[in-house]
mmCIF file of C-alpha atoms and ligand atoms in Angstrom:
data_model
loop_
_atom_site.group_PDB
_atom_site.id
_atom_site.type_symbol
_atom_site.label_atom_id
_atom_site.label_comp_id
_atom_site.label_asym_id
_atom_site.label_seq_id
_atom_site.Cartn_x
_atom_site.Cartn_y
_atom_site.Cartn_z
ATOM 1 C CA MET N 128 16.357 -16.790 -13.286
ATOM 2 C CA ARG N 129 16.146 -12.994 -12.330
ATOM 3 C CA LYS N 130 18.508 -11.260 -13.811
ATOM 4 C CA PRO N 131 21.271 -9.542 -11.498
ATOM 5 C CA LEU N 132 20.520 -5.605 -10.882
ATOM 6 C CA ILE N 133 23.019 -2.755 -9.806
ATOM 7 C CA VAL N 134 22.397 0.639 -9.033
ATOM 8 C CA GLY N 135 24.472 3.278 -7.852
ATOM 9 C CA ASN N 136 22.914 6.052 -5.692
ATOM 10 C CA TRP N 137 24.626 9.303 -5.784
ATOM 11 C CA LYS N 138 22.014 10.861 -3.274
ATOM 12 C CA MET N 139 23.284 14.851 -3.819
ATOM 13 C CA TYR N 140 27.503 14.137 -4.714
ATOM 14 C CA LYS N 141 29.331 15.695 -7.624
ATOM 15 C CA THR N 142 28.484 18.375 -10.100
ATOM 16 C CA ILE N 143 27.568 18.123 -13.831
ATOM 17 C CA THR N 144 31.055 18.410 -14.861
ATOM 18 C CA GLU N 145 32.210 15.208 -12.520
ATOM 19 C CA ALA N 146 29.157 13.002 -13.226
ATOM 20 C CA GLU N 147 29.731 13.441 -17.379
ATOM 21 C CA ASP N 148 33.425 13.151 -16.744
ATOM 22 C CA TYR N 149 32.372 10.008 -14.394
ATOM 23 C CA VAL N 150 29.831 8.352 -17.059
ATOM 24 C CA ALA N 151 32.154 9.059 -20.042
ATOM 25 C CA GLN N 152 34.613 6.651 -18.235
ATOM 26 C CA ILE N 153 32.213 3.348 -17.356
ATOM 27 C CA LYS N 154 29.370 3.705 -19.935
ATOM 28 C CA ASP N 155 31.487 1.654 -22.594
ATOM 29 C CA ARG N 156 32.669 -0.919 -20.392
ATOM 30 C CA LEU N 157 29.709 -2.358 -18.621
ATOM 31 C CA PRO N 158 28.301 -5.701 -18.768
ATOM 32 C CA ALA N 159 25.832 -6.690 -21.791
ATOM 33 C CA LYS N 160 22.046 -6.037 -21.004
ATOM 34 C CA GLN N 161 20.944 -10.115 -20.681
ATOM 35 C CA VAL N 162 23.776 -10.579 -18.258
ATOM 36 C CA ALA N 163 23.292 -7.687 -15.433
ATOM 37 C CA GLU N 164 21.430 -4.437 -15.279
ATOM 38 C CA VAL N 165 23.453 -1.565 -14.403
ATOM 39 C CA GLU N 166 22.170 1.415 -13.422
ATOM 40 C CA LEU N 167 23.311 4.932 -11.593
ATOM 41 C CA ALA N 168 20.520 7.145 -9.666
ATOM 42 C CA VAL N 169 21.536 10.448 -10.458
ATOM 43 C CA PRO N 170 20.363 14.058 -8.927
ATOM 44 C CA THR N 171 17.662 15.532 -11.175
ATOM 45 C CA LEU N 172 19.557 18.717 -12.422
ATOM 46 C CA PHE N 173 21.731 15.809 -13.937
ATOM 47 C CA LEU N 174 19.160 13.664 -15.778
ATOM 48 C CA GLN N 175 19.004 14.829 -19.150
ATOM 49 C CA SER N 176 22.437 15.490 -19.991
ATOM 50 C CA LEU N 177 22.941 12.061 -18.847
ATOM 51 C CA ALA N 178 20.146 10.182 -20.067
ATOM 52 C CA ARG N 179 21.316 11.420 -23.814
ATOM 53 C CA LEU N 180 25.331 10.487 -23.141
ATOM 54 C CA THR N 181 23.983 6.717 -22.279
ATOM 55 C CA ALA N 182 21.303 6.812 -25.351
ATOM 56 C CA ALA N 183 23.560 4.038 -26.523
ATOM 57 C CA SER N 184 25.108 2.470 -23.264
ATOM 58 C CA PRO N 185 23.744 -0.210 -21.345
ATOM 59 C CA LEU N 186 23.738 1.956 -18.069
ATOM 60 C CA LYS N 187 20.230 3.273 -17.413
ATOM 61 C CA ILE N 188 20.082 6.595 -16.131
ATOM 62 C CA VAL N 189 17.671 6.148 -12.942
ATOM 63 C CA ALA N 190 15.616 9.576 -10.939
ATOM 64 C CA GLU N 191 16.538 9.181 -7.397
ATOM 65 C CA ASN N 192 12.655 10.717 -6.270
ATOM 66 C CA CYS N 193 9.568 12.061 -8.008
ATOM 67 C CA PHE N 194 6.269 13.592 -6.727
ATOM 68 C CA TYR N 195 2.981 12.190 -7.055
ATOM 69 C CA GLN N 196 0.992 14.266 -9.295
ATOM 70 C CA ASP N 197 1.773 14.231 -12.626
ATOM 71 C CA GLU N 198 1.782 18.516 -12.997
ATOM 72 C CA GLY N 199 0.322 21.385 -10.951
ATOM 73 C CA ALA N 200 1.357 24.065 -8.601
ATOM 74 C CA PHE N 201 4.319 22.400 -6.875
ATOM 75 C CA THR N 202 7.187 24.435 -6.565
ATOM 76 C CA GLY N 203 10.561 22.542 -6.467
ATOM 77 C CA GLU N 204 9.114 18.967 -6.908
ATOM 78 C CA THR N 205 9.350 16.331 -10.387
ATOM 79 C CA SER N 206 6.949 15.135 -12.592
ATOM 80 C CA PRO N 207 6.613 11.131 -13.183
ATOM 81 C CA LEU N 208 5.674 12.436 -16.654
ATOM 82 C CA ALA N 209 8.425 14.912 -17.344
ATOM 83 C CA LEU N 210 10.735 11.937 -16.013
ATOM 84 C CA ARG N 211 9.479 9.850 -18.530
ATOM 85 C CA GLU N 212 9.637 11.833 -21.721
ATOM 86 C CA LEU N 213 13.068 12.119 -20.757
ATOM 87 C CA GLY N 214 13.690 8.801 -20.832
ATOM 88 C CA ILE N 215 14.192 8.016 -17.762
ATOM 89 C CA LYS N 216 12.873 4.034 -16.514
ATOM 90 C CA HIS N 217 13.513 3.651 -12.979
ATOM 91 C CA VAL N 218 13.009 5.826 -10.351
ATOM 92 C CA ILE N 219 13.929 5.038 -6.431
ATOM 93 C CA LEU N 220 10.752 5.805 -4.108
ATOM 94 C CA GLY N 221 10.842 6.074 -0.425
ATOM 95 C CA HIS N 222 14.664 6.124 0.515
ATOM 96 C CA SER N 223 14.567 6.150 4.096
ATOM 97 C CA GLU N 224 16.491 9.585 3.661
ATOM 98 C CA ARG N 225 13.315 10.862 1.871
ATOM 99 C CA ARG N 226 11.386 9.429 4.698
ATOM 100 C CA ARG N 227 13.789 11.027 7.521
ATOM 101 C CA LEU N 228 14.818 14.337 6.341
ATOM 102 C CA PHE N 229 11.585 14.998 3.870
ATOM 103 C CA PHE N 230 8.959 13.499 6.195
ATOM 104 C CA GLU N 231 7.891 11.224 3.422
ATOM 105 C CA SER N 232 4.795 8.558 5.153
ATOM 106 C CA ASP N 233 4.431 5.293 3.967
ATOM 107 C CA GLN N 234 0.882 6.531 2.195
ATOM 108 C CA VAL N 235 3.216 9.443 0.692
ATOM 109 C CA VAL N 236 5.503 6.713 -0.801
ATOM 110 C CA ASN N 237 2.279 4.750 -2.117
ATOM 111 C CA GLN N 238 0.936 7.827 -3.895
ATOM 112 C CA LYS N 239 4.347 7.813 -5.560
ATOM 113 C CA VAL N 240 4.410 4.295 -6.669
ATOM 114 C CA HIS N 241 1.290 4.668 -8.271
ATOM 115 C CA ALA N 242 1.729 8.026 -9.863
ATOM 116 C CA ALA N 243 5.258 6.367 -11.646
ATOM 117 C CA LEU N 244 3.748 3.303 -12.618
ATOM 118 C CA SER N 245 0.873 5.271 -14.425
ATOM 119 C CA ALA N 246 3.283 7.432 -15.956
ATOM 120 C CA GLY N 247 5.554 4.600 -17.135
ATOM 121 C CA LEU N 248 8.231 4.612 -14.726
ATOM 122 C CA CYS N 249 9.236 1.390 -12.638
ATOM 123 C CA PRO N 250 9.612 2.268 -9.133
ATOM 124 C CA ILE N 251 12.442 0.909 -7.397
ATOM 125 C CA LEU N 252 10.857 0.696 -4.170
ATOM 126 C CA CYS N 253 12.770 1.629 -0.596
ATOM 127 C CA VAL N 254 11.697 -0.654 2.660
ATOM 128 C CA ASP N 255 13.292 0.895 5.711
ATOM 129 C CA GLU N 256 14.116 -0.353 9.323
ATOM 130 C CA THR N 257 15.703 1.253 12.288
ATOM 131 C CA MET N 258 17.784 0.634 14.806
ATOM 132 C CA LYS N 259 15.611 1.767 17.588
ATOM 133 C CA ARG N 260 11.992 0.369 15.454
ATOM 134 C CA LEU N 261 14.087 -2.848 15.068
ATOM 135 C CA ALA N 262 14.642 -3.488 18.920
ATOM 136 C CA GLU N 263 10.889 -2.148 20.094
ATOM 137 C CA HIS N 264 8.386 -3.990 17.559
ATOM 138 C CA GLY N 265 11.265 -6.324 15.656
ATOM 139 C CA GLN N 266 12.053 -6.579 11.967
ATOM 140 C CA VAL N 267 9.096 -8.820 10.913
ATOM 141 C CA ALA N 268 6.345 -6.202 11.729
ATOM 142 C CA TRP N 269 7.841 -3.010 10.329
ATOM 143 C CA VAL N 270 9.869 -4.320 7.335
ATOM 144 C CA VAL N 271 5.902 -6.148 6.194
ATOM 145 C CA ASN N 272 4.798 -2.846 7.067
ATOM 146 C CA GLN N 273 6.137 -0.751 4.841
ATOM 147 C CA VAL N 274 5.884 -3.468 1.843
ATOM 148 C CA ILE N 275 2.209 -3.760 1.772
ATOM 149 C CA THR N 276 1.306 0.098 2.608
ATOM 150 C CA GLY N 277 4.113 0.504 -0.396
ATOM 151 C CA LEU N 278 2.217 -1.697 -2.694
ATOM 152 C CA ALA N 279 -1.424 -1.003 -1.491
ATOM 153 C CA GLY N 280 -3.348 -0.977 -4.626
ATOM 154 C CA VAL N 281 -0.792 -2.206 -6.537
ATOM 155 C CA SER N 282 -2.044 -4.648 -9.543
ATOM 156 C CA GLU N 283 0.220 -8.067 -10.024
ATOM 157 C CA ASP N 284 0.542 -7.127 -13.402
ATOM 158 C CA GLN N 285 1.759 -3.708 -12.403
ATOM 159 C CA LEU N 286 4.418 -5.708 -9.826
ATOM 160 C CA ALA N 287 5.667 -6.822 -13.085
ATOM 161 C CA HIS N 288 7.609 -3.212 -13.019
ATOM 162 C CA ILE N 289 8.542 -2.820 -9.556
ATOM 163 C CA VAL N 290 11.885 -3.615 -7.922
ATOM 164 C CA ILE N 291 11.916 -3.972 -4.043
ATOM 165 C CA ALA N 292 14.954 -2.670 -1.940
ATOM 166 C CA TYR N 293 15.418 -3.631 1.420
ATOM 167 C CA GLU N 294 17.686 -0.890 2.897
ATOM 168 C CA PRO N 295 17.968 -0.955 6.365
ATOM 169 C CA SER N 296 18.776 3.043 7.307
ATOM 170 C CA TRP N 297 20.918 1.266 9.997
ATOM 171 C CA ALA N 298 23.196 0.344 7.571
ATOM 172 C CA ILE N 299 23.248 2.906 5.633
ATOM 173 C CA GLY N 300 26.008 5.734 5.059
ATOM 174 C CA THR N 301 28.492 4.565 7.554
ATOM 175 C CA GLY N 302 30.629 2.666 5.628
ATOM 176 C CA LYS N 303 31.180 -0.369 7.264
ATOM 177 C CA ALA N 304 28.026 -1.323 9.387
ATOM 178 C CA ALA N 305 26.866 -3.493 6.485
ATOM 179 C CA ALA N 306 24.048 -5.835 7.507
ATOM 180 C CA SER N 307 26.226 -9.352 7.309
ATOM 181 C CA PRO N 308 25.391 -11.816 4.501
ATOM 182 C CA VAL N 309 22.485 -13.570 6.626
ATOM 183 C CA GLU N 310 20.806 -10.174 7.851
ATOM 184 C CA ALA N 311 20.842 -8.742 4.863
ATOM 185 C CA ASN N 312 18.735 -12.157 3.273
ATOM 186 C CA GLU N 313 16.867 -12.463 5.565
ATOM 187 C CA GLY N 314 15.521 -8.738 5.589
ATOM 188 C CA CYS N 315 14.784 -9.300 1.353
ATOM 189 C CA TYR N 316 13.631 -13.051 1.974
ATOM 190 C CA LEU N 317 11.100 -11.886 4.199
ATOM 191 C CA ILE N 318 10.379 -8.970 1.575
ATOM 192 C CA ARG N 319 9.726 -11.849 -0.803
ATOM 193 C CA GLN N 320 7.762 -13.944 1.622
ATOM 194 C CA THR N 321 5.445 -10.669 2.370
ATOM 195 C CA VAL N 322 4.878 -10.168 -1.542
ATOM 196 C CA ALA N 323 3.831 -13.794 -2.188
ATOM 197 C CA CYS N 324 1.242 -13.403 0.811
ATOM 198 C CA LEU N 325 -0.276 -10.667 -1.378
ATOM 199 C CA TYR N 326 0.650 -11.959 -5.175
ATOM 200 C CA GLY N 327 1.311 -15.371 -4.645
ATOM 201 C CA GLU N 328 4.270 -17.268 -4.937
ATOM 202 C CA ALA N 329 5.032 -17.178 -8.917
ATOM 203 C CA ALA N 330 4.662 -13.731 -8.332
ATOM 204 C CA ALA N 331 6.761 -13.382 -5.320
ATOM 205 C CA ASN N 332 9.892 -15.693 -7.377
ATOM 206 C CA ARG N 333 9.602 -12.962 -10.305
ATOM 207 C CA VAL N 334 10.114 -9.896 -8.246
ATOM 208 C CA ARG N 335 13.567 -8.500 -7.770
ATOM 209 C CA ILE N 336 14.254 -7.237 -4.254
ATOM 210 C CA LEU N 337 18.039 -5.360 -4.048
ATOM 211 C CA TYR N 338 20.114 -5.353 -0.369
ATOM 212 C CA GLY N 339 21.928 -1.663 0.120
ATOM 213 C CA GLY N 340 23.518 -0.464 3.362
ATOM 214 C CA SER N 341 27.210 -0.154 3.106
ATOM 215 C CA VAL N 342 27.565 -2.459 0.191
ATOM 216 C CA ASN N 343 31.777 -2.389 -0.902
ATOM 217 C CA GLN N 344 34.013 -4.566 -2.661
ATOM 218 C CA ALA N 345 34.663 -6.356 0.806
ATOM 219 C CA ASN N 346 31.000 -7.857 1.460
ATOM 220 C CA LEU N 347 29.643 -7.256 -1.994
ATOM 221 C CA PRO N 348 30.993 -11.522 -2.972
ATOM 222 C CA GLN N 349 29.223 -12.702 0.272
ATOM 223 C CA LEU N 350 26.109 -10.739 -0.040
ATOM 224 C CA ILE N 351 25.708 -11.183 -4.136
ATOM 225 C CA GLY N 352 25.823 -15.132 -3.281
ATOM 226 C CA ARG N 353 22.403 -15.470 -1.135
ATOM 227 C CA PRO N 354 19.700 -16.842 -2.583
ATOM 228 C CA ASP N 355 16.612 -13.784 -1.964
ATOM 229 C CA ILE N 356 19.305 -11.232 -3.010
ATOM 230 C CA ASP N 357 18.857 -10.111 -6.361
ATOM 231 C CA GLY N 358 20.979 -7.001 -6.769
ATOM 232 C CA VAL N 359 22.904 -4.229 -5.019
ATOM 233 C CA LEU N 360 21.697 -0.424 -4.125
ATOM 234 C CA ILE N 361 25.070 0.990 -3.662
ATOM 235 C CA GLY N 362 25.678 4.527 -2.304
ATOM 236 C CA ARG N 363 29.020 5.677 -1.175
ATOM 237 C CA ALA N 364 31.144 3.234 -2.485
ATOM 238 C CA SER N 365 29.601 4.125 -6.145
ATOM 239 C CA LEU N 366 30.459 7.214 -6.198
ATOM 240 C CA ASP N 367 34.299 6.700 -7.583
ATOM 241 C CA PRO N 368 34.027 4.907 -10.679
ATOM 242 C CA ALA N 369 36.581 2.269 -10.772
ATOM 243 C CA THR N 370 35.267 0.978 -7.605
ATOM 244 C CA PHE N 371 31.848 1.067 -9.063
ATOM 245 C CA LEU N 372 33.102 -0.663 -12.379
ATOM 246 C CA THR N 373 34.427 -3.367 -9.748
ATOM 247 C CA MET N 374 31.614 -3.937 -8.142
ATOM 248 C CA VAL N 375 30.103 -4.536 -11.259
ATOM 249 C CA ASP N 376 32.472 -6.760 -12.179
ATOM 250 C CA GLN N 377 32.150 -9.260 -9.068
ATOM 251 C CA VAL N 378 28.074 -9.191 -9.371
ATOM 252 C CA VAL N 379 28.323 -10.677 -12.907
ATOM 253 C CA ALA N 380 31.237 -12.921 -11.377
ATOM 254 C CA ALA N 381 29.066 -14.540 -8.824
ATOM 255 C CA SER N 382 25.974 -14.640 -11.518
ATOM 256 C CA GLY N 383 28.242 -16.583 -13.835
ATOM 257 C CA GLY N 384 28.279 -14.047 -16.942
ATOM 258 C CA GLU N 385 31.532 -12.477 -18.097
ATOM 259 C CA ALA N 386 33.231 -9.412 -16.570
ATOM 260 C CA SER N 387 33.494 -6.067 -18.059
ATOM 261 C CA ALA N 388 36.294 -4.581 -20.565
HETATM 262 C C1 PEP J 843 21.658 4.326 0.046
HETATM 263 O O1 PEP J 843 21.770 5.500 0.323
HETATM 264 O O2 PEP J 843 20.914 3.827 -0.847
HETATM 265 C C2 PEP J 843 22.812 3.272 0.419
HETATM 266 C C3 PEP J 843 22.853 2.669 0.214
HETATM 267 O O3 PEP J 843 23.879 4.236 0.971
HETATM 268 P P1 PEP J 843 25.337 3.541 1.129
HETATM 269 O O4 PEP J 843 25.890 2.581 0.774
HETATM 270 O O5 PEP J 843 26.381 4.825 1.812
HETATM 271 O O6 PEP J 843 24.822 3.171 2.715
#
């Protein structure tokens, strides 16, 4: 059985003081790691301090991005190797905001996946789908292509260290237009089928696939009950600690575990 994974994505919100205060509020109130994994993706600037604060907590701190080289003349970029040395395990790669605002192509995302894996990190590979592309080419071609390109050259052993997130950009950041549970599961199912074509059924059944896009307390219970959705990537609704904890409890309850303290 695939263990549920809940990842909050803070994007470029919060100051370091707000971040530390938030983490102090939730770090001892999370389910044991064997029930569900809870992670927070935070700005690079906060990684070191929050990783220290959570060293003894089940809460894991995640990077929102990294570069595709370990070192060099790349002003402003973050080395995957340096992230690993900080004790960071997961890194979000290919988020739709990176693709759209920073022009990251599928090939660049794939380079980042390889650099992260080589540094000992575990990528959370986001695959996107926009309304326009959806209308023009159909969901299938677009999502499948991003999965195939994102995983190009990744071995079956390496796949075990990757989480994939289905994040239709038409559902991100709107606060209300989440994909319906059926649409969200379809996207995740499509990704799993693509992984099955590339690596076989057994590998596809092991890989965790998250849904992200305006997930909130109201729609989460229906999403998490779907067969191909193994967890959620939560943006806006993760910014409030009480709301985030409630959502963690919802996932745990849906998976038959115990709620947080
Ligand atoms: C995200 O940015 O990954 C995300 C899912 O954002 P939101 O929940 O705000 O749509």
